[in-house]
PDB file of C-alpha atoms and ligand atoms in Angstrom:
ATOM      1  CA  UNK U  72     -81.441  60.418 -91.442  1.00  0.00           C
ATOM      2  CA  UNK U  73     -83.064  60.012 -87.964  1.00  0.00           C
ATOM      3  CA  UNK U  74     -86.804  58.946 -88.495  1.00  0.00           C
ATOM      4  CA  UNK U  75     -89.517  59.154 -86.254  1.00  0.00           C
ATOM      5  CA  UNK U  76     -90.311  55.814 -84.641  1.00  0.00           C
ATOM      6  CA  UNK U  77     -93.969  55.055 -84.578  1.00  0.00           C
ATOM      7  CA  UNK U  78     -93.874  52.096 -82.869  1.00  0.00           C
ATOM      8  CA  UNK U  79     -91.115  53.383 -80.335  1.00  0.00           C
ATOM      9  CA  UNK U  80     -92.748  54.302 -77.096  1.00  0.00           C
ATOM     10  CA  UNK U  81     -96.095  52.117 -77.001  1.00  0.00           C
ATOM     11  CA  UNK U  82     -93.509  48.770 -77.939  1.00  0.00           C
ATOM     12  CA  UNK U  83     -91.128  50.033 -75.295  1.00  0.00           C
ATOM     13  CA  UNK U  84     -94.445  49.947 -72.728  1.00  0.00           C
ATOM     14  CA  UNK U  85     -95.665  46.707 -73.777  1.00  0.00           C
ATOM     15  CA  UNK U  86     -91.945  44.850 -72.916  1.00  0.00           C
ATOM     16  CA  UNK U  87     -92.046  46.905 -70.087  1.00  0.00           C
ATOM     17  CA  UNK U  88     -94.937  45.600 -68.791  1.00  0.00           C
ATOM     18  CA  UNK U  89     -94.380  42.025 -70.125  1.00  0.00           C
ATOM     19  CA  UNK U  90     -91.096  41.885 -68.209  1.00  0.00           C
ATOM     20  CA  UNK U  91     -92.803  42.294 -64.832  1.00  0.00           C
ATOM     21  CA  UNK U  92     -95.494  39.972 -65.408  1.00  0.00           C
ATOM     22  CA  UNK U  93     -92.937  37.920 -66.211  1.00  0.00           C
ATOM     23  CA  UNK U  94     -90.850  38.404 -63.418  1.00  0.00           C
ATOM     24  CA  UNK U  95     -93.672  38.532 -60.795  1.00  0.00           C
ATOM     25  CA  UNK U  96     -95.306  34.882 -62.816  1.00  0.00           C
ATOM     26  CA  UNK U  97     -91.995  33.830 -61.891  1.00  0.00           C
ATOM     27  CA  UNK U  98     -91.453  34.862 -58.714  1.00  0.00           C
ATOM     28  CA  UNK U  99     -95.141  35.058 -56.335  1.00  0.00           C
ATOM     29  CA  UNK U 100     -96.161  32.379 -54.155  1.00  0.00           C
ATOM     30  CA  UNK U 101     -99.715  31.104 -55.998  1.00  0.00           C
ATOM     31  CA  UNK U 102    -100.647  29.935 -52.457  1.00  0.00           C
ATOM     32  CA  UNK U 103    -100.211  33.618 -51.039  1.00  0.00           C
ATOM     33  CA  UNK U 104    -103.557  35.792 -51.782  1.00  0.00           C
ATOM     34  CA  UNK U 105    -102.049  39.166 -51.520  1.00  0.00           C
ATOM     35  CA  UNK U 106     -99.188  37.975 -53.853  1.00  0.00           C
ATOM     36  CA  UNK U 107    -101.937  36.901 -56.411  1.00  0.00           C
ATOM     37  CA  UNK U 108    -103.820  39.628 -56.193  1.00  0.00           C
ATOM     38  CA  UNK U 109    -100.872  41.928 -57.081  1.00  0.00           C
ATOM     39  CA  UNK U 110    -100.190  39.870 -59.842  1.00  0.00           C
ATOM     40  CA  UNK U 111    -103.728  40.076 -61.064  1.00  0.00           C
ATOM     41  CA  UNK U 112    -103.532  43.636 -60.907  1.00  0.00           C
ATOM     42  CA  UNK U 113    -100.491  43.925 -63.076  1.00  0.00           C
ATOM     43  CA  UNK U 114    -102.340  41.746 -65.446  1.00  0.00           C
ATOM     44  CA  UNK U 115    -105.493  43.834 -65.950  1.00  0.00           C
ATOM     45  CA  UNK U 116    -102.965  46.643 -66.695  1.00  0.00           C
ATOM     46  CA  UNK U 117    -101.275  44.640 -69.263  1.00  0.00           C
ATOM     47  CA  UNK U 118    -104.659  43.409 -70.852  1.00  0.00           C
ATOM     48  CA  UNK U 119    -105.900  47.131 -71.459  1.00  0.00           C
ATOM     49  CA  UNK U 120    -102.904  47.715 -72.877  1.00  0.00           C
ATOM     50  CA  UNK U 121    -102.824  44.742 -75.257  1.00  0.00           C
ATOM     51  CA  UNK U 122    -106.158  44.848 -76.228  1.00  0.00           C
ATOM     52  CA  UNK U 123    -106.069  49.133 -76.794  1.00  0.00           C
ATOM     53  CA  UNK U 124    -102.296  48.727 -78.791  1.00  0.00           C
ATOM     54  CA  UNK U 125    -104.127  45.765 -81.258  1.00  0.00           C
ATOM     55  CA  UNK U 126    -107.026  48.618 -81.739  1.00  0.00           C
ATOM     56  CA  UNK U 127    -104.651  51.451 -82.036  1.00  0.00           C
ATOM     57  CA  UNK U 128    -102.500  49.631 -85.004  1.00  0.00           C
ATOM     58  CA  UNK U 129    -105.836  48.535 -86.459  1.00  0.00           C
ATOM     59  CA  UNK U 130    -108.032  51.499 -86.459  1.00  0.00           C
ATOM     60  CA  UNK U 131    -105.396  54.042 -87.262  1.00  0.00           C
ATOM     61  CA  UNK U 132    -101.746  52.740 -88.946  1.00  0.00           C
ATOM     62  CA  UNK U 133    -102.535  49.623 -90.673  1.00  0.00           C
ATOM     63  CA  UNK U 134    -105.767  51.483 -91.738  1.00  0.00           C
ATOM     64  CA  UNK U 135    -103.746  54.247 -93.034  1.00  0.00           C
ATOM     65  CA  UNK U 136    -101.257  52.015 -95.007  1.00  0.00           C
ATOM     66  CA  UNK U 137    -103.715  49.734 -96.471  1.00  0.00           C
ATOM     67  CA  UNK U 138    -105.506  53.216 -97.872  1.00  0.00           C
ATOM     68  CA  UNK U 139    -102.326  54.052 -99.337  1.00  0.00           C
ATOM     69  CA  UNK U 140    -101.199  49.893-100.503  1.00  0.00           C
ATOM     70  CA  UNK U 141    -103.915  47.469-100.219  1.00  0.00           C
ATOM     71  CA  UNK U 142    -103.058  44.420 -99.035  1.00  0.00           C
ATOM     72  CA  UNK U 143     -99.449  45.328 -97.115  1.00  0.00           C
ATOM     73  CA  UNK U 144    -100.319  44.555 -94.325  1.00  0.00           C
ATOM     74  CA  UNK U 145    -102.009  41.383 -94.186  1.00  0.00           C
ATOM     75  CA  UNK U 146     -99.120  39.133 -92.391  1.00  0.00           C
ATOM     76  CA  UNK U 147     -99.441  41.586 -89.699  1.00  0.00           C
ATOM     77  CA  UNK U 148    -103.018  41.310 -89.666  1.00  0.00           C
ATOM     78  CA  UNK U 149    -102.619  37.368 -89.467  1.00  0.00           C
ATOM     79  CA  UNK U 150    -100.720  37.789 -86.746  1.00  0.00           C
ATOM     80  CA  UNK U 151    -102.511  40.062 -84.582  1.00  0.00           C
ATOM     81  CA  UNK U 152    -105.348  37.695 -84.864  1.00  0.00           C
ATOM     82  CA  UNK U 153    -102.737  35.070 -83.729  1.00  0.00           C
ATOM     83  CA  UNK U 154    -102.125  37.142 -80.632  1.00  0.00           C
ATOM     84  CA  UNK U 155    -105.745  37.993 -79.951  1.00  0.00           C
ATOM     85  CA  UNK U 156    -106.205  34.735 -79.556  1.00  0.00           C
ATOM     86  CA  UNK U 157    -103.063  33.579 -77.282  1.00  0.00           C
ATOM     87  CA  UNK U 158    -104.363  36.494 -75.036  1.00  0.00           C
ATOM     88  CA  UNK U 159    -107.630  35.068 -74.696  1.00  0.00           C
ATOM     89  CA  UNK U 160    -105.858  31.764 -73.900  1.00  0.00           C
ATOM     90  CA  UNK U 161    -104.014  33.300 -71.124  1.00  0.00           C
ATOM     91  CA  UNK U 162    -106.775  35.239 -69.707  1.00  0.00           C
ATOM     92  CA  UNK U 163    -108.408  32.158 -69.212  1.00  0.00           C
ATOM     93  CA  UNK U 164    -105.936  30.388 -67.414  1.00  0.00           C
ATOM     94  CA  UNK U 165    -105.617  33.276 -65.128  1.00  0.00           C
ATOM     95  CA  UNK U 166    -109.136  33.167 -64.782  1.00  0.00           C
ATOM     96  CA  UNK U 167    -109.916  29.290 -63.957  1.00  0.00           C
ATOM     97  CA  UNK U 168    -107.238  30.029 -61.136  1.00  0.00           C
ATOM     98  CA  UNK U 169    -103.754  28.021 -61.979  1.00  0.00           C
ATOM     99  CA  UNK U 170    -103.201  24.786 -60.085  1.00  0.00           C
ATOM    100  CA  UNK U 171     -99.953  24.805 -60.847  1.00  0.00           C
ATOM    101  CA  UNK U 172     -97.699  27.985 -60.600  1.00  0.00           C
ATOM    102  CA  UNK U 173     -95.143  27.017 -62.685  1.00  0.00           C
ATOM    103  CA  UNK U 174     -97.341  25.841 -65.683  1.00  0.00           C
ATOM    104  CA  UNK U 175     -98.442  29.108 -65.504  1.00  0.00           C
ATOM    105  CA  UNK U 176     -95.373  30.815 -65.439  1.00  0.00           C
ATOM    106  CA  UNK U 177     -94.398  28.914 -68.481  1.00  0.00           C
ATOM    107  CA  UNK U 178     -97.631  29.731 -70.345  1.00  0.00           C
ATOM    108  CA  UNK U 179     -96.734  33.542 -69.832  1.00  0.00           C
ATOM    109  CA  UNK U 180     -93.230  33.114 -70.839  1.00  0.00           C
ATOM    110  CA  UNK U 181     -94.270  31.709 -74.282  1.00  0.00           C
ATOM    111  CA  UNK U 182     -97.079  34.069 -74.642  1.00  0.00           C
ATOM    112  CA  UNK U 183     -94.276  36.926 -73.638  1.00  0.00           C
ATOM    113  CA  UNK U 184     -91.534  35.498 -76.262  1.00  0.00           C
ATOM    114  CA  UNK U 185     -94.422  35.300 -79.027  1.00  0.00           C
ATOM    115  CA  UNK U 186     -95.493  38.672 -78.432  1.00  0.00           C
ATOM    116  CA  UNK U 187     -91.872  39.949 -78.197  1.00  0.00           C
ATOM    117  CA  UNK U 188     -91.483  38.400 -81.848  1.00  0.00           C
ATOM    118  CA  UNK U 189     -94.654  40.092 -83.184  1.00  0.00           C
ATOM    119  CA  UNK U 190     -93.233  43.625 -81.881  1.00  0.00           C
ATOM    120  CA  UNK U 191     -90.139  42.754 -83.588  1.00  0.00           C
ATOM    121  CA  UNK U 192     -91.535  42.517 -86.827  1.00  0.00           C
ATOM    122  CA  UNK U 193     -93.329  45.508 -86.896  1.00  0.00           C
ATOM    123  CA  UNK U 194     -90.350  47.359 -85.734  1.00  0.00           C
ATOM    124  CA  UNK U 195     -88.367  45.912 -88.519  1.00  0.00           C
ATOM    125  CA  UNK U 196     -90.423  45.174 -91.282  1.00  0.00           C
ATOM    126  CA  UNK U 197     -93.593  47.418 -90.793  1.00  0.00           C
ATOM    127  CA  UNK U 198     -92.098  50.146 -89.650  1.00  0.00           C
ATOM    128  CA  UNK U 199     -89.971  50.859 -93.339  1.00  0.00           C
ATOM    129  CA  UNK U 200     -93.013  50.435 -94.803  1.00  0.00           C
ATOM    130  CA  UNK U 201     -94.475  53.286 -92.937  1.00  0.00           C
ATOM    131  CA  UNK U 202     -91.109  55.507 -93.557  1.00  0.00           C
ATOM    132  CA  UNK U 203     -91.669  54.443 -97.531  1.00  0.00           C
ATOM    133  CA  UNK U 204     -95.452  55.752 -96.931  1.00  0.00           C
ATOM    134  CA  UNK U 205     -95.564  58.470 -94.960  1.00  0.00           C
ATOM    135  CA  UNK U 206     -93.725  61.804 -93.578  1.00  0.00           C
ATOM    136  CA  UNK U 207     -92.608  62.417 -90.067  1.00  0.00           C
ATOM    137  CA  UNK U 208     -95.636  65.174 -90.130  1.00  0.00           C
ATOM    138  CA  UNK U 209     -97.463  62.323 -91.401  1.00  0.00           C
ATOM    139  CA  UNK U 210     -96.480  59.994 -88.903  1.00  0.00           C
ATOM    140  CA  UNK U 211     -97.061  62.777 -85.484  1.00  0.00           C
ATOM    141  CA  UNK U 212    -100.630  62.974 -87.273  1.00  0.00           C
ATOM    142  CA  UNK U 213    -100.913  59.469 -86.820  1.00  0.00           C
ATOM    143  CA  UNK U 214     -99.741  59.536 -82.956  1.00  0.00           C
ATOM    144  CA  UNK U 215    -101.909  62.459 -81.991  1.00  0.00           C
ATOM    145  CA  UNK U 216    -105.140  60.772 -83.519  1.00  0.00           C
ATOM    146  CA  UNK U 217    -104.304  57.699 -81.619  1.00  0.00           C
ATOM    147  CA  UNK U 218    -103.774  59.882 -78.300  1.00  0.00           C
ATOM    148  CA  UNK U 219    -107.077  61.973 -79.053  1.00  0.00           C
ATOM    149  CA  UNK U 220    -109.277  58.749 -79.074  1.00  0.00           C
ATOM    150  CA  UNK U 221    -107.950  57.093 -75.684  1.00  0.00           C
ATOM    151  CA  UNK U 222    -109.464  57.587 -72.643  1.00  0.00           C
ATOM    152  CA  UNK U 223    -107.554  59.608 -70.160  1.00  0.00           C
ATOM    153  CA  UNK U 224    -107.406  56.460 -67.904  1.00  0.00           C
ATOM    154  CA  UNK U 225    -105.987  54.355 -70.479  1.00  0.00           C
ATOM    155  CA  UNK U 226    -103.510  57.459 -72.206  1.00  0.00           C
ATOM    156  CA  UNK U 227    -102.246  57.096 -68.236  1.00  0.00           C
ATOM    157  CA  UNK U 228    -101.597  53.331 -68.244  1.00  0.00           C
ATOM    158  CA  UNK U 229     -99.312  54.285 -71.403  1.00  0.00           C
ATOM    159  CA  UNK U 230     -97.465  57.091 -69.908  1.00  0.00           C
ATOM    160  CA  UNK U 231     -96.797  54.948 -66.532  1.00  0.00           C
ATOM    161  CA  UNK U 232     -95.059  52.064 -68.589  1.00  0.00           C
ATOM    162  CA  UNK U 233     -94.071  53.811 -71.493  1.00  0.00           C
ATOM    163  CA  UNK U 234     -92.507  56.708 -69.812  1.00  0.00           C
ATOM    164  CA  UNK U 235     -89.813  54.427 -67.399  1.00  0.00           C
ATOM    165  CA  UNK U 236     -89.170  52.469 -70.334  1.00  0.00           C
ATOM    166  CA  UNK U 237     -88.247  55.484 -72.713  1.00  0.00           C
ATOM    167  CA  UNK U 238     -85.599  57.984 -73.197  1.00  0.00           C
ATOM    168  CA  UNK U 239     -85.641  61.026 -71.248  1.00  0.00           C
ATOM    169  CA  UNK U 240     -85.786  62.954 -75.041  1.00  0.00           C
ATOM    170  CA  UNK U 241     -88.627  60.693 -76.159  1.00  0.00           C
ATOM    171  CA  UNK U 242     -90.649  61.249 -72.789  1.00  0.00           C
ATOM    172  CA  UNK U 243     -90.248  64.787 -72.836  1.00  0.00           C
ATOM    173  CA  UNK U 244     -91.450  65.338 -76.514  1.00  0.00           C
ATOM    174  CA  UNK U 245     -94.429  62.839 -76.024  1.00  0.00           C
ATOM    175  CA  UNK U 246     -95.775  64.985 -72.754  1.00  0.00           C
ATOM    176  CA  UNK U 247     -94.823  68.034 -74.493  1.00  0.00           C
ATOM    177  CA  UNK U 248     -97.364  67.252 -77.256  1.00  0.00           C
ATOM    178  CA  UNK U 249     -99.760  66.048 -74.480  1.00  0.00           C
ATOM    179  CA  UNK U 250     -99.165  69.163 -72.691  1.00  0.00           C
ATOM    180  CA  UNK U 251     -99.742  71.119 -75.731  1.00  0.00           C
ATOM    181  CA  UNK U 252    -103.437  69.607 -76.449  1.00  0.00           C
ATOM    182  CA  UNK U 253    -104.677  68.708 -72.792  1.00  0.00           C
ATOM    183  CA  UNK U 254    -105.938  71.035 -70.506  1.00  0.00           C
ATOM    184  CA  UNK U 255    -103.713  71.641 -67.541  1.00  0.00           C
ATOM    185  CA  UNK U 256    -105.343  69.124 -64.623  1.00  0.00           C
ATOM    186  CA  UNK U 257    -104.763  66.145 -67.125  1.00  0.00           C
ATOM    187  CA  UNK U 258    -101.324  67.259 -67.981  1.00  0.00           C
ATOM    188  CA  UNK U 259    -100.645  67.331 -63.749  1.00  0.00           C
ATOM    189  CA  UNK U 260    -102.435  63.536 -63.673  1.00  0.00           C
ATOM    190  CA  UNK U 261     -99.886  62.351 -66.707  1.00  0.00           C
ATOM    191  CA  UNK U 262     -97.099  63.862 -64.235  1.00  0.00           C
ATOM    192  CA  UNK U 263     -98.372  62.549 -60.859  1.00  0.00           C
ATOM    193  CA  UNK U 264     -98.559  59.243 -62.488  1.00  0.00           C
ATOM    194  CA  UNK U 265     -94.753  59.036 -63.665  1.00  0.00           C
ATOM    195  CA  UNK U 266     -94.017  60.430 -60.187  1.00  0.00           C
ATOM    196  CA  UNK U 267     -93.399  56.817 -58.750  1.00  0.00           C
ATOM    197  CA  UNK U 268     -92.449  54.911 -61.704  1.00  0.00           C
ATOM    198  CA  UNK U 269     -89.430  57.114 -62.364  1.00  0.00           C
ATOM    199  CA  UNK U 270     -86.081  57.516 -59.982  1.00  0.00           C
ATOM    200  CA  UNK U 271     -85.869  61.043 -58.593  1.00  0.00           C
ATOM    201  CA  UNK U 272     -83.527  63.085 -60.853  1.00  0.00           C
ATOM    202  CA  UNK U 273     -84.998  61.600 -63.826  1.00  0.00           C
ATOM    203  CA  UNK U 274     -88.613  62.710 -62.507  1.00  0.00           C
ATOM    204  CA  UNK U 275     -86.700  66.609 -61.789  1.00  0.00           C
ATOM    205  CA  UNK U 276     -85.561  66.686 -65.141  1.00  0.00           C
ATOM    206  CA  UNK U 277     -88.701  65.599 -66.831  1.00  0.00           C
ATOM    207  CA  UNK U 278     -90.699  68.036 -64.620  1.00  0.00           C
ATOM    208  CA  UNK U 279     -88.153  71.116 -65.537  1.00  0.00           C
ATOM    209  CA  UNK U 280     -87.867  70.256 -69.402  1.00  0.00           C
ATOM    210  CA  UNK U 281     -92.064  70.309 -69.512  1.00  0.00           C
ATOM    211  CA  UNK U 282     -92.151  73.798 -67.392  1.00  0.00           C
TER     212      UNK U 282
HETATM  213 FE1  FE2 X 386     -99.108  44.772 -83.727  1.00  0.00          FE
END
């Protein structure tokens, strides 16, 4: 039986947007400012979303499964701490300025592999745990609460590396239930922001599935 993936889409953002930082770590000239500053960009788009997915997990699915188990989830606890704190590490590499543009490359590469390892866990360990615990309904109760306390500027950041990074049928039914609870101008933002992320047809489709 197919379950519903709670970790899905916002995991499939945060590789997303660790594979271009990444790539562009890898790839800018340090010594170029426009270069730098596109990379710093990128970066502050990856921090929200870091910061907002720790909150999200904490606030809202480990605190539903430790009302339901105590104590369950306390490796993944542990860990997030452990990645709080290799983001702050990174942050303040980026902002001392790095000296040396392939130190910092490296730096991001381990702090993208460690992260990629954290996500992996919860995908394969935490996320039983929350089939074992909870319903589907259960679960889409969980999702919409998480959606309903973002701000709209930081439910876009989502949707523009989630969305690219997703299915077609996992984009449509996550704008469908946006659609559904959003009043129309914020549903036409979620769309306009997709616009250049995704190739043509896939951007026709999504636009004629949500109509
Ligand atoms: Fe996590």
């Amino acid at each position: 039986m197919n379950r519903l993936r709670a970790f899905d889409f916002p995991h499939k953002a945060l590789r997303n947007i660790l594979s271009k930082f990444s790539h562009q770590a890898g790839s800018i000239n340090f010594n170029n400012q426009q270069e730098v500053v596109d990379l710093q960009k990128l970066v502050n788009e990856m921090f929200a979303l870091l910061e907002s997915h720790l909150c999200h997990e904490e606030n809202h699915t480990f605190r539903h499964i430790e009302t339901k188990r105590p104590g369950a989830i306390s490796f993944e606890l542990n860990d997030h701490q452990r990645m709080e704190a290799l983001q702050e590490e990174l942050k303040h590499q980026l902002n001392a300025g790095p000296t040396n543009g392939h130190d910092f490359y490296i730096q991001a590469c381990k702090f993208q592999s460690e992260y990629l390892n954290h996500i992996h866990h919860e995908e394969t360990i935490t996320e039983k745990l929350l089939w074992e615990l909870f319903t589907d309904e259960e679960l889409i109760e969980h999702r919409t609460e998480i959606m309903k306390s973002m701000e709209p500027e930081q439910l876009m950041l989502w949707f523009k590396h989630g969305m690219p990074a997703s299915t077609m049928a996992d984009s449509i039914a996550v704008l469908a239930g946006f659609k559904a609870a959003a009043p129309p101008s914020a549903f036409q933002a979620a769309l306009n922001i997709n616009k250049p992320e995704l190739s043509k047809d896939k951007f026709e489709v999504l636009v004629l599935a949500l109509n």
